[in-house]
Amino acid sequence: MDRIFFNTDLLNGKKHIHFIGIGGSGMYPLAQILHSKGYYLTGSDNNETDTLQAVRDMGIPVFLGQRAENIKGADLIVHTAAIMEDNPELVAAKSSGVPVLERSELLGIITSRFNNAVCVSGTHGKTTVTSMITQILAEKGMDISAVIGGKLPLIHGSGIAGKSDVMICEACEFMDHFLKLFPDVSVILNVDADHLDYFGTLDNIIKSFHAFAENTTKAVIVNGSNENSMKAVENLENGCEIITFGEDSSCDWYPENIRHISGLETKFDLMYKGETLTELTIHIPGGHNILNATAASAAAIYEGASPEDVKNGLEHFRGAQRRFEKYGEAYGVTVVDDYGHHPAEISVTLEAAVKLGYKRVWAVHQPFTFSRTAMLIDDFAEALSIADKVVLTSIMGSREKNTIGIHTKALAEKIDGAVWFEEEEHDKNFELAAEYVAENAEKGDLVITLGCGDVNKLARLILKKLEEKERSVI
């Protein structure tokens, strides 16, 4: 795979940039950065959100609803990948003669403008590690820019615009989007079979990660304990430094003396080539997050942080939103939400959960896309079976139509005792699932909603029904 080339000079001479879907979490930080550089921006979106209000608070005019006339006056138009081809605003944009970019192309152009672009890739963990690095460097006082796939409480959103030449951003492999970036430092957390509807095979995924590493100019920070990640950095010809992190002393950076303290708190020693640099404390569960913290530490120190800066930043880090995010407790039941939507992600999340000492762990999963559910159905069944109780909602198709005839029932039948809800009406589907969980969860249980769709809304609904149940017995 080669870099996906496009004109990186497209921003030159532009004055008015219009964003179709400006309220998206991926669009908001790009708007922040361009706004800070003095560009005049406008935008549109279909739904009111907190992010959309944050855009307005920057003084950016926003149209609610997407119409052809919204693009008037723009000399560059940007849209998200989620915008359908027949969207009237996108149709007007493409027939206007004005350059039109997909969001990932604009992100690529922006990374080319920074001398220290740290791009975090991997099948899993990108948002957590990007957030960790951002937290460490921001608390150190570095005036960085960041583009994160989730909301980080420290910066009150999914991005930040700074004045330094340091930028931290997620590098997503979906549709080879990360090959549009210009990384000075790349981080490769792991490489697993995902997005097979596009890549076809694991070998093709590894080739794309190799191309991403080949595009790096200064250093590749790679998981030395992950075989596929190491395959991706074999025979690089760019001459950049290869730095490894991983599970043990075979890597440059690794954890030692790991101690689970209580609840979500874990302590370990951060090691570099046999030397103890500092003791770190993290407040998110699971061995995968120990490795995530190790990777973030390596990247942050490469960018100028001290071990003490790392210790301080991670001590204050409580996770990005939708990454084992605790929503609350009611009727003696704890409800958390997690973005995990791939079997490997679900496995590590549930394995961490069952070690936390709860009576039972409930996995409430919203499958995402028909193709992924069908291709990985046995892997999903194995991962979800780690939980004591499994509840499934209907599949969220997102960009896909169900041309293969896959349904939640097919997954549920592979999991002992699984319960599923496949109401055509989305809200009814969630309502029934929430009622079932609230009625059957017992004191001391942990309920985790899992998925990258809108299953976090189901977590809030479950918590609400548990609160009602609690009030009814007082």
Tab-separated table of C-alpha atoms in Angstrom:
chain	number	residue	atom	x	y	z
A	1	MET	CA	0.000	0.000	0.000
A	2	ASP	CA	1.196	3.530	-0.785
A	3	ARG	CA	0.294	6.874	0.689
A	4	ILE	CA	-3.014	8.151	-0.636
A	5	PHE	CA	-1.982	11.363	-2.373
A	6	PHE	CA	-4.062	14.509	-2.652
A	7	ASN	CA	-3.235	18.207	-2.871
A	8	THR	CA	-1.894	19.297	0.532
A	9	ASP	CA	-1.874	22.919	-0.681
A	10	LEU	CA	-5.672	23.071	-0.868
A	11	LEU	CA	-5.864	25.296	2.221
A	12	ASN	CA	-3.611	27.896	0.649
A	13	GLY	CA	-5.509	31.052	-0.239
A	14	LYS	CA	-8.809	29.743	1.125
A	15	LYS	CA	-10.886	32.139	3.213
A	16	HIS	CA	-14.290	30.492	3.775
A	17	ILE	CA	-14.463	26.777	4.643
A	18	HIS	CA	-17.844	25.086	5.078
A	19	PHE	CA	-18.287	21.908	7.157
A	20	ILE	CA	-21.154	19.523	6.338
A	21	GLY	CA	-21.767	17.705	9.630
A	22	ILE	CA	-19.775	20.132	11.755
A	23	GLY	CA	-21.232	18.745	15.001
A	24	GLY	CA	-19.476	15.392	14.598
A	25	SER	CA	-16.817	14.543	17.160
A	26	GLY	CA	-14.262	14.160	14.377
A	27	MET	CA	-15.151	17.456	12.700
A	28	TYR	CA	-15.195	19.619	15.816
A	29	PRO	CA	-11.423	19.537	16.546
A	30	LEU	CA	-10.617	20.278	12.887
A	31	ALA	CA	-12.919	23.275	13.082
A	32	GLN	CA	-11.148	24.364	16.273
A	33	ILE	CA	-7.726	24.203	14.629
A	34	LEU	CA	-8.733	26.012	11.436
A	35	HIS	CA	-10.693	28.636	13.381
A	36	SER	CA	-7.587	29.301	15.487
A	37	LYS	CA	-5.583	29.786	12.271
A	38	GLY	CA	-7.919	32.570	11.168
A	39	TYR	CA	-10.101	30.830	8.589
A	40	TYR	CA	-13.756	31.865	8.353
A	41	LEU	CA	-15.902	28.790	8.948
A	42	THR	CA	-19.550	27.909	8.565
A	43	GLY	CA	-21.211	24.582	9.171
A	44	SER	CA	-24.383	22.546	9.162
A	45	ASP	CA	-25.781	19.567	11.022
A	46	ASN	CA	-29.094	17.769	11.450
A	47	ASN	CA	-29.185	17.407	15.233
A	48	GLU	CA	-28.640	19.656	18.213
A	49	THR	CA	-25.799	18.383	20.388
A	50	ASP	CA	-23.441	19.728	23.030
A	51	THR	CA	-20.677	19.663	20.425
A	52	LEU	CA	-22.752	21.739	18.022
A	53	GLN	CA	-23.298	24.312	20.752
A	54	ALA	CA	-19.532	24.353	21.406
A	55	VAL	CA	-19.049	25.171	17.708
A	56	ARG	CA	-21.496	28.070	18.019
A	57	ASP	CA	-19.705	29.250	21.151
A	58	MET	CA	-16.578	29.758	19.014
A	59	GLY	CA	-18.577	32.225	16.918
A	60	ILE	CA	-18.994	29.873	13.959
A	61	PRO	CA	-22.370	30.238	12.164
A	62	VAL	CA	-24.264	26.933	12.073
A	63	PHE	CA	-27.240	25.913	9.918
A	64	LEU	CA	-29.565	23.312	11.440
A	65	GLY	CA	-30.606	21.062	8.574
A	66	GLN	CA	-28.659	20.373	5.409
A	67	ARG	CA	-29.693	22.294	2.332
A	68	ALA	CA	-28.003	23.262	-0.922
A	69	GLU	CA	-27.987	26.979	-0.091
A	70	ASN	CA	-25.869	26.414	3.046
A	71	ILE	CA	-22.657	26.211	0.980
A	72	LYS	CA	-23.031	29.705	-0.465
A	73	GLY	CA	-19.770	31.668	-0.462
A	74	ALA	CA	-17.527	28.752	0.532
A	75	ASP	CA	-14.276	28.203	-1.367
A	76	LEU	CA	-13.611	24.813	0.303
A	77	ILE	CA	-16.183	22.300	1.537
A	78	VAL	CA	-15.560	19.432	3.976
A	79	HIS	CA	-17.913	16.562	4.809
A	80	THR	CA	-17.881	13.531	7.079
A	81	ALA	CA	-17.811	9.977	5.718
A	82	ALA	CA	-21.236	9.474	7.296
A	83	ILE	CA	-22.884	11.946	4.895
A	84	MET	CA	-24.840	9.988	2.275
A	85	GLU	CA	-24.123	10.582	-1.415
A	86	ASP	CA	-27.657	11.870	-2.022
A	87	ASN	CA	-27.466	14.456	0.779
A	88	PRO	CA	-28.661	17.694	-0.902
A	89	GLU	CA	-25.861	19.765	0.592
A	90	LEU	CA	-23.177	17.321	-0.564
A	91	VAL	CA	-24.778	17.076	-4.022
A	92	ALA	CA	-24.693	20.871	-4.300
A	93	ALA	CA	-21.099	20.947	-3.077
A	94	LYS	CA	-19.895	18.457	-5.691
A	95	SER	CA	-21.609	20.351	-8.507
A	96	SER	CA	-20.408	23.763	-7.323
A	97	GLY	CA	-16.900	23.636	-8.776
A	98	VAL	CA	-15.504	24.290	-5.297
A	99	PRO	CA	-12.978	21.752	-3.926
A	100	VAL	CA	-14.677	19.136	-1.722
A	101	LEU	CA	-12.799	17.089	0.880
A	102	GLU	CA	-13.796	14.158	3.053
A	103	ARG	CA	-12.946	14.752	6.710
A	104	SER	CA	-9.953	12.362	6.729
A	105	GLU	CA	-8.399	14.241	3.797
A	106	LEU	CA	-8.598	17.520	5.690
A	107	LEU	CA	-7.066	15.854	8.748
A	108	GLY	CA	-4.206	14.704	6.530
A	109	ILE	CA	-3.594	18.214	5.257
A	110	ILE	CA	-3.618	19.573	8.807
A	111	THR	CA	-1.098	16.984	10.028
A	112	SER	CA	1.216	18.071	7.202
A	113	ARG	CA	1.267	21.574	8.720
A	114	PHE	CA	2.770	20.376	12.044
A	115	ASN	CA	6.444	19.502	12.574
A	116	ASN	CA	5.604	17.067	15.383
A	117	ALA	CA	2.460	15.182	14.425
A	118	VAL	CA	2.040	12.135	16.696
A	119	CYS	CA	-0.448	9.790	15.020
A	120	VAL	CA	-1.833	6.938	17.132
A	121	SER	CA	-2.940	3.838	15.230
A	122	GLY	CA	-4.098	0.343	16.123
A	123	THR	CA	-7.167	-1.824	15.790
A	124	HIS	CA	-8.024	-1.083	19.427
A	125	GLY	CA	-7.099	1.533	22.022
A	126	LYS	CA	-6.534	4.557	19.778
A	127	THR	CA	-8.861	6.889	21.637
A	128	THR	CA	-7.557	5.892	25.060
A	129	VAL	CA	-3.889	6.332	24.135
A	130	THR	CA	-4.472	9.571	22.207
A	131	SER	CA	-6.334	10.866	25.258
A	132	MET	CA	-3.571	9.762	27.632
A	133	ILE	CA	-0.842	11.489	25.606
A	134	THR	CA	-2.978	14.622	25.352
A	135	GLN	CA	-3.623	14.606	29.109
A	136	ILE	CA	0.077	14.213	29.945
A	137	LEU	CA	1.321	16.934	27.585
A	138	ALA	CA	-1.525	19.364	28.306
A	139	GLU	CA	-1.050	19.056	32.072
A	140	LYS	CA	2.679	19.579	31.533
A	141	GLY	CA	1.724	22.934	30.034
A	142	MET	CA	2.568	22.257	26.384
A	143	ASP	CA	0.348	24.238	24.012
A	144	ILE	CA	-0.583	21.267	21.838
A	145	SER	CA	-3.290	20.556	19.289
A	146	ALA	CA	-5.229	17.301	19.497
A	147	VAL	CA	-7.827	15.355	17.529
A	148	ILE	CA	-9.413	12.561	19.585
A	149	GLY	CA	-12.114	10.042	18.687
A	150	GLY	CA	-13.902	10.589	22.009
A	151	LYS	CA	-14.385	13.327	24.551
A	152	LEU	CA	-11.607	13.995	27.060
A	153	PRO	CA	-12.916	15.746	30.204
A	154	LEU	CA	-9.696	17.756	30.656
A	155	ILE	CA	-10.239	19.628	27.386
A	156	HIS	CA	-14.075	19.501	27.509
A	157	GLY	CA	-14.367	17.848	24.116
A	158	SER	CA	-12.723	15.791	21.410
A	159	GLY	CA	-10.033	18.251	20.431
A	160	ILE	CA	-7.955	21.286	21.231
A	161	ALA	CA	-6.137	23.917	19.142
A	162	GLY	CA	-2.728	25.054	20.352
A	163	LYS	CA	0.057	27.278	19.080
A	164	SER	CA	2.973	24.816	19.276
A	165	ASP	CA	4.157	22.505	16.484
A	166	VAL	CA	2.954	19.420	18.398
A	167	MET	CA	-0.243	17.682	17.318
A	168	ILE	CA	-1.652	14.461	18.763
A	169	CYS	CA	-4.265	12.652	16.695
A	170	GLU	CA	-5.911	9.310	16.096
A	171	ALA	CA	-4.923	7.481	12.942
A	172	CYS	CA	-7.810	5.271	11.879
A	173	GLU	CA	-7.165	2.341	9.546
A	174	PHE	CA	-10.790	2.244	8.287
A	175	MET	CA	-10.752	2.525	4.462
A	176	ASP	CA	-7.006	3.290	4.747
A	177	HIS	CA	-7.773	6.740	6.125
A	178	PHE	CA	-4.503	6.777	8.060
A	179	LEU	CA	-2.555	6.659	4.792
A	180	LYS	CA	-3.699	10.238	4.198
A	181	LEU	CA	-1.810	11.440	7.288
A	182	PHE	CA	1.714	12.822	7.607
A	183	PRO	CA	3.019	11.339	10.877
A	184	ASP	CA	6.312	12.478	12.335
A	185	VAL	CA	5.854	9.958	15.138
A	186	SER	CA	3.529	6.993	14.662
A	187	VAL	CA	2.236	4.684	17.369
A	188	ILE	CA	1.074	1.159	16.463
A	189	LEU	CA	-0.825	-0.351	19.389
A	190	ASN	CA	-1.971	-3.632	17.833
A	191	VAL	CA	-3.034	-5.097	14.494
A	192	ASP	CA	-6.016	-7.466	14.349
A	193	ALA	CA	-8.538	-8.615	11.757
A	194	ASP	CA	-11.120	-5.848	11.431
A	195	HIS	CA	-12.928	-3.982	8.635
A	196	LEU	CA	-12.647	-7.152	6.569
A	197	ASP	CA	-15.425	-5.864	4.319
A	198	TYR	CA	-12.753	-3.460	3.029
A	199	PHE	CA	-9.396	-5.196	3.635
A	200	GLY	CA	-10.490	-8.747	2.858
A	201	THR	CA	-7.629	-10.420	4.745
A	202	LEU	CA	-5.429	-9.869	7.780
A	203	ASP	CA	-2.388	-9.764	5.489
A	204	ASN	CA	-3.856	-6.751	3.712
A	205	ILE	CA	-4.381	-5.010	7.051
A	206	ILE	CA	-0.742	-5.634	7.982
A	207	LYS	CA	0.342	-4.204	4.607
A	208	SER	CA	-1.636	-1.031	5.290
A	209	PHE	CA	-0.070	-0.633	8.726
A	210	HIS	CA	3.339	-1.134	7.082
A	211	ALA	CA	2.560	1.686	4.650
A	212	PHE	CA	1.486	3.876	7.576
A	213	ALA	CA	4.788	3.169	9.366
A	214	GLU	CA	6.707	3.789	6.123
A	215	ASN	CA	5.130	7.254	5.895
A	216	THR	CA	6.586	8.212	9.300
A	217	THR	CA	9.517	10.632	9.356
A	218	LYS	CA	11.009	10.387	12.879
A	219	ALA	CA	10.014	7.398	15.025
A	220	VAL	CA	7.619	4.448	15.120
A	221	ILE	CA	6.526	3.382	18.611
A	222	VAL	CA	5.267	-0.173	18.160
A	223	ASN	CA	3.882	-2.981	20.314
A	224	GLY	CA	6.784	-5.403	20.457
A	225	SER	CA	4.577	-8.042	22.111
A	226	ASN	CA	2.104	-8.096	19.219
A	227	GLU	CA	3.231	-10.310	16.345
A	228	ASN	CA	1.176	-8.560	13.677
A	229	SER	CA	2.395	-5.134	14.754
A	230	MET	CA	6.013	-6.265	14.464
A	231	LYS	CA	5.300	-7.711	11.013
A	232	ALA	CA	4.021	-4.266	10.024
A	233	VAL	CA	7.374	-2.613	10.789
A	234	GLU	CA	9.588	-5.222	9.102
A	235	ASN	CA	11.955	-3.910	6.421
A	236	LEU	CA	11.034	-0.225	6.742
A	237	GLU	CA	13.026	1.868	4.284
A	238	ASN	CA	12.410	5.325	5.741
A	239	GLY	CA	15.264	5.189	8.238
A	240	CYS	CA	13.123	6.286	11.197
A	241	GLU	CA	13.794	5.082	14.730
A	242	ILE	CA	11.854	2.018	15.883
A	243	ILE	CA	10.914	2.092	19.594
A	244	THR	CA	9.145	-0.888	21.145
A	245	PHE	CA	6.785	-1.117	24.091
A	246	GLY	CA	5.231	-4.285	25.389
A	247	GLU	CA	4.701	-6.802	28.129
A	248	ASP	CA	8.268	-7.506	29.235
A	249	SER	CA	11.956	-6.604	29.046
A	250	SER	CA	12.263	-7.818	25.457
A	251	CYS	CA	10.835	-4.368	24.621
A	252	ASP	CA	12.329	-0.913	25.243
A	253	TRP	CA	9.369	0.221	27.380
A	254	TYR	CA	7.461	-2.194	29.630
A	255	PRO	CA	5.610	-2.420	32.970
A	256	GLU	CA	6.883	-4.249	36.032
A	257	ASN	CA	5.643	-4.905	39.561
A	258	ILE	CA	1.962	-4.636	38.558
A	259	ARG	CA	-0.405	-4.316	41.542
A	260	HIS	CA	-4.184	-4.146	41.415
A	261	ILE	CA	-4.982	-1.907	44.389
A	262	SER	CA	-8.768	-1.616	44.562
A	263	GLY	CA	-11.697	-0.911	42.292
A	264	LEU	CA	-10.331	0.544	39.049
A	265	GLU	CA	-6.898	1.488	40.438
A	266	THR	CA	-3.711	-0.263	39.300
A	267	LYS	CA	-0.091	0.620	40.053
A	268	PHE	CA	3.029	-0.464	38.173
A	269	ASP	CA	6.625	0.562	37.559
A	270	LEU	CA	7.399	2.163	34.191
A	271	MET	CA	10.563	0.554	32.865
A	272	TYR	CA	12.886	1.699	30.085
A	273	LYS	CA	15.659	-0.671	29.014
A	274	GLY	CA	15.971	-2.169	32.478
A	275	GLU	CA	15.739	1.124	34.383
A	276	THR	CA	12.807	2.057	36.630
A	277	LEU	CA	11.702	5.567	35.658
A	278	THR	CA	8.699	6.061	37.937
A	279	GLU	CA	5.694	4.372	39.522
A	280	LEU	CA	2.476	4.955	37.590
A	281	THR	CA	-1.122	4.792	38.805
A	282	ILE	CA	-3.981	4.304	36.349
A	283	HIS	CA	-7.703	4.389	37.078
A	284	ILE	CA	-9.058	2.311	34.203
A	285	PRO	CA	-9.154	-1.496	34.430
A	286	GLY	CA	-7.492	-4.244	32.465
A	287	GLY	CA	-4.080	-5.404	31.367
A	288	HIS	CA	-4.651	-3.796	27.969
A	289	ASN	CA	-4.787	-0.397	29.650
A	290	ILE	CA	-1.468	-1.041	31.379
A	291	LEU	CA	0.005	-1.492	27.901
A	292	ASN	CA	-1.904	1.561	26.656
A	293	ALA	CA	-0.399	3.634	29.461
A	294	THR	CA	3.063	2.279	28.637
A	295	ALA	CA	2.666	3.277	24.979
A	296	ALA	CA	1.390	6.730	25.940
A	297	SER	CA	4.319	7.177	28.318
A	298	ALA	CA	6.813	6.336	25.574
A	299	ALA	CA	5.206	8.797	23.154
A	300	ALA	CA	4.854	11.600	25.711
A	301	ILE	CA	8.475	11.271	26.857
A	302	TYR	CA	9.598	11.257	23.207
A	303	GLU	CA	7.786	14.601	22.858
A	304	GLY	CA	9.566	16.109	25.864
A	305	ALA	CA	7.606	15.037	28.937
A	306	SER	CA	9.491	13.872	32.020
A	307	PRO	CA	8.653	10.673	33.912
A	308	GLU	CA	7.157	12.922	36.605
A	309	ASP	CA	4.928	14.592	33.972
A	310	VAL	CA	3.740	11.149	32.903
A	311	LYS	CA	3.055	10.121	36.495
A	312	ASN	CA	1.053	13.303	37.115
A	313	GLY	CA	-0.970	13.125	33.888
A	314	LEU	CA	-1.960	9.476	34.248
A	315	GLU	CA	-2.814	9.926	37.945
A	316	HIS	CA	-5.474	12.446	36.882
A	317	PHE	CA	-6.693	10.498	33.843
A	318	ARG	CA	-10.052	8.809	34.351
A	319	GLY	CA	-10.588	7.634	30.798
A	320	ALA	CA	-12.113	9.156	27.703
A	321	GLN	CA	-15.873	9.152	27.472
A	322	ARG	CA	-17.350	5.793	26.449
A	323	ARG	CA	-14.223	3.902	27.551
A	324	PHE	CA	-15.346	1.916	30.620
A	325	GLU	CA	-17.166	5.077	31.656
A	326	LYS	CA	-19.143	4.737	34.879
A	327	TYR	CA	-22.654	6.163	34.529
A	328	GLY	CA	-23.789	5.505	38.081
A	329	GLU	CA	-25.177	3.066	40.628
A	330	ALA	CA	-28.780	2.305	41.568
A	331	TYR	CA	-30.484	-0.571	43.377
A	332	GLY	CA	-27.004	-1.840	44.189
A	333	VAL	CA	-26.181	-2.247	40.470
A	334	THR	CA	-23.266	-0.439	38.792
A	335	VAL	CA	-23.765	0.701	35.170
A	336	VAL	CA	-20.844	1.471	32.870
A	337	ASP	CA	-20.548	2.030	29.133
A	338	ASP	CA	-17.757	1.013	26.775
A	339	TYR	CA	-17.102	1.661	23.086
A	340	GLY	CA	-15.864	-1.895	22.463
A	341	HIS	CA	-17.321	-3.201	19.206
A	342	HIS	CA	-14.744	-5.748	18.008
A	343	PRO	CA	-14.367	-9.189	19.623
A	344	ALA	CA	-10.819	-8.451	20.815
A	345	GLU	CA	-11.976	-5.216	22.478
A	346	ILE	CA	-14.990	-6.874	24.061
A	347	SER	CA	-12.822	-9.724	25.367
A	348	VAL	CA	-10.301	-7.522	27.168
A	349	THR	CA	-13.068	-5.317	28.584
A	350	LEU	CA	-15.078	-8.252	29.942
A	351	GLU	CA	-11.966	-10.058	31.203
A	352	ALA	CA	-11.078	-6.911	33.150
A	353	ALA	CA	-14.651	-6.589	34.414
A	354	VAL	CA	-14.921	-10.102	35.816
A	355	LYS	CA	-11.795	-9.477	37.908
A	356	LEU	CA	-13.304	-6.453	39.667
A	357	GLY	CA	-15.200	-8.496	42.263
A	358	TYR	CA	-18.811	-7.892	41.219
A	359	LYS	CA	-21.442	-10.580	41.831
A	360	ARG	CA	-22.250	-10.955	38.131
A	361	VAL	CA	-21.212	-9.135	34.960
A	362	TRP	CA	-23.859	-8.293	32.376
A	363	ALA	CA	-22.796	-7.629	28.772
A	364	VAL	CA	-25.432	-5.594	26.932
A	365	HIS	CA	-24.221	-5.416	23.349
A	366	GLN	CA	-25.410	-3.566	20.271
A	367	PRO	CA	-23.796	-5.299	17.240
A	368	PHE	CA	-22.421	-2.808	14.718
A	369	THR	CA	-22.717	-3.335	10.943
A	370	PHE	CA	-24.097	-6.432	9.294
A	371	SER	CA	-20.833	-7.396	7.575
A	372	ARG	CA	-18.735	-7.351	10.758
A	373	THR	CA	-21.377	-9.280	12.708
A	374	ALA	CA	-21.552	-11.973	10.018
A	375	MET	CA	-17.791	-12.276	9.433
A	376	LEU	CA	-16.832	-12.409	13.118
A	377	ILE	CA	-19.954	-14.019	14.586
A	378	ASP	CA	-18.112	-16.897	16.288
A	379	ASP	CA	-15.516	-14.507	17.731
A	380	PHE	CA	-18.279	-12.246	19.054
A	381	ALA	CA	-20.018	-15.226	20.659
A	382	GLU	CA	-16.795	-16.345	22.357
A	383	ALA	CA	-16.011	-12.832	23.629
A	384	LEU	CA	-19.488	-12.095	24.953
A	385	SER	CA	-19.644	-15.482	26.685
A	386	ILE	CA	-17.057	-14.198	29.167
A	387	ALA	CA	-19.931	-12.333	30.869
A	388	ASP	CA	-22.371	-14.032	33.214
A	389	LYS	CA	-25.393	-12.561	31.446
A	390	VAL	CA	-25.670	-11.432	27.825
A	391	VAL	CA	-28.347	-9.167	26.346
A	392	LEU	CA	-28.291	-8.224	22.656
A	393	THR	CA	-30.105	-5.498	20.753
A	394	SER	CA	-30.771	-5.367	17.031
A	395	ILE	CA	-27.787	-4.760	14.739
A	396	MET	CA	-26.971	-1.126	13.997
A	397	GLY	CA	-26.357	-1.080	10.249
A	398	SER	CA	-24.793	2.384	10.093
A	399	ARG	CA	-23.514	2.812	6.535
A	400	GLU	CA	-24.721	-0.662	5.454
A	401	LYS	CA	-27.944	-2.261	4.320
A	402	ASN	CA	-28.702	-5.836	5.425
A	403	THR	CA	-28.130	-7.491	2.065
A	404	ILE	CA	-26.765	-10.678	3.694
A	405	GLY	CA	-29.754	-11.375	5.925
A	406	ILE	CA	-27.891	-11.461	9.236
A	407	HIS	CA	-29.893	-10.896	12.442
A	408	THR	CA	-29.114	-10.681	16.134
A	409	LYS	CA	-30.838	-13.999	16.724
A	410	ALA	CA	-28.012	-15.780	14.852
A	411	LEU	CA	-25.460	-14.393	17.309
A	412	ALA	CA	-27.658	-14.981	20.367
A	413	GLU	CA	-28.129	-18.638	19.512
A	414	LYS	CA	-24.361	-19.149	19.813
A	415	ILE	CA	-24.283	-17.813	23.408
A	416	ASP	CA	-25.708	-19.884	26.262
A	417	GLY	CA	-28.591	-18.085	27.940
A	418	ALA	CA	-28.392	-14.962	25.788
A	419	VAL	CA	-31.486	-12.772	25.509
A	420	TRP	CA	-32.080	-10.636	22.444
A	421	PHE	CA	-34.436	-7.899	21.274
A	422	GLU	CA	-35.025	-7.177	17.595
A	423	GLU	CA	-37.871	-4.685	17.504
A	424	GLU	CA	-37.925	-2.726	14.260
A	425	GLU	CA	-38.528	0.487	16.183
A	426	HIS	CA	-35.196	1.505	17.680
A	427	ASP	CA	-36.580	3.159	20.835
A	428	LYS	CA	-38.858	0.185	21.534
A	429	ASN	CA	-35.872	-2.132	21.155
A	430	PHE	CA	-33.937	-0.189	23.799
A	431	GLU	CA	-36.980	0.140	26.062
A	432	LEU	CA	-37.531	-3.622	26.195
A	433	ALA	CA	-33.838	-4.362	26.732
A	434	ALA	CA	-33.626	-1.807	29.553
A	435	GLU	CA	-36.730	-3.196	31.243
A	436	TYR	CA	-35.334	-6.721	31.100
A	437	VAL	CA	-31.967	-5.753	32.593
A	438	ALA	CA	-33.495	-3.570	35.309
A	439	GLU	CA	-35.944	-6.299	36.320
A	440	ASN	CA	-33.346	-9.064	36.464
A	441	ALA	CA	-30.128	-7.392	37.631
A	442	GLU	CA	-29.334	-8.064	41.274
A	443	LYS	CA	-27.546	-6.066	43.917
A	444	GLY	CA	-23.807	-6.363	43.453
A	445	ASP	CA	-24.029	-6.798	39.662
A	446	LEU	CA	-22.100	-4.820	37.032
A	447	VAL	CA	-23.889	-3.924	33.797
A	448	ILE	CA	-21.707	-2.959	30.809
A	449	THR	CA	-23.214	-1.642	27.594
A	450	LEU	CA	-20.912	-2.368	24.656
A	451	GLY	CA	-20.809	-0.985	21.122
A	452	CYS	CA	-19.793	1.965	18.972
A	453	GLY	CA	-23.328	2.967	18.007
A	454	ASP	CA	-25.749	4.709	20.358
A	455	VAL	CA	-25.880	1.929	22.982
A	456	ASN	CA	-24.697	4.469	25.579
A	457	LYS	CA	-28.285	5.768	25.471
A	458	LEU	CA	-29.377	2.310	26.583
A	459	ALA	CA	-26.954	2.539	29.540
A	460	ARG	CA	-28.660	5.731	30.696
A	461	LEU	CA	-32.085	4.144	30.234
A	462	ILE	CA	-31.061	1.091	32.282
A	463	LEU	CA	-29.753	3.343	35.052
A	464	LYS	CA	-32.974	5.365	35.009
A	465	LYS	CA	-35.097	2.221	35.381
A	466	LEU	CA	-32.867	0.953	38.190
A	467	GLU	CA	-33.315	4.291	39.975
A	468	GLU	CA	-37.090	3.962	39.593
A	469	LYS	CA	-36.894	0.439	40.996
A	470	GLU	CA	-34.827	1.668	43.926
A	471	ARG	CA	-37.357	4.403	44.733
A	472	SER	CA	-40.247	1.956	44.550
A	473	VAL	CA	-38.856	-0.214	47.352
A	474	ILE	CA	-37.989	2.597	49.746
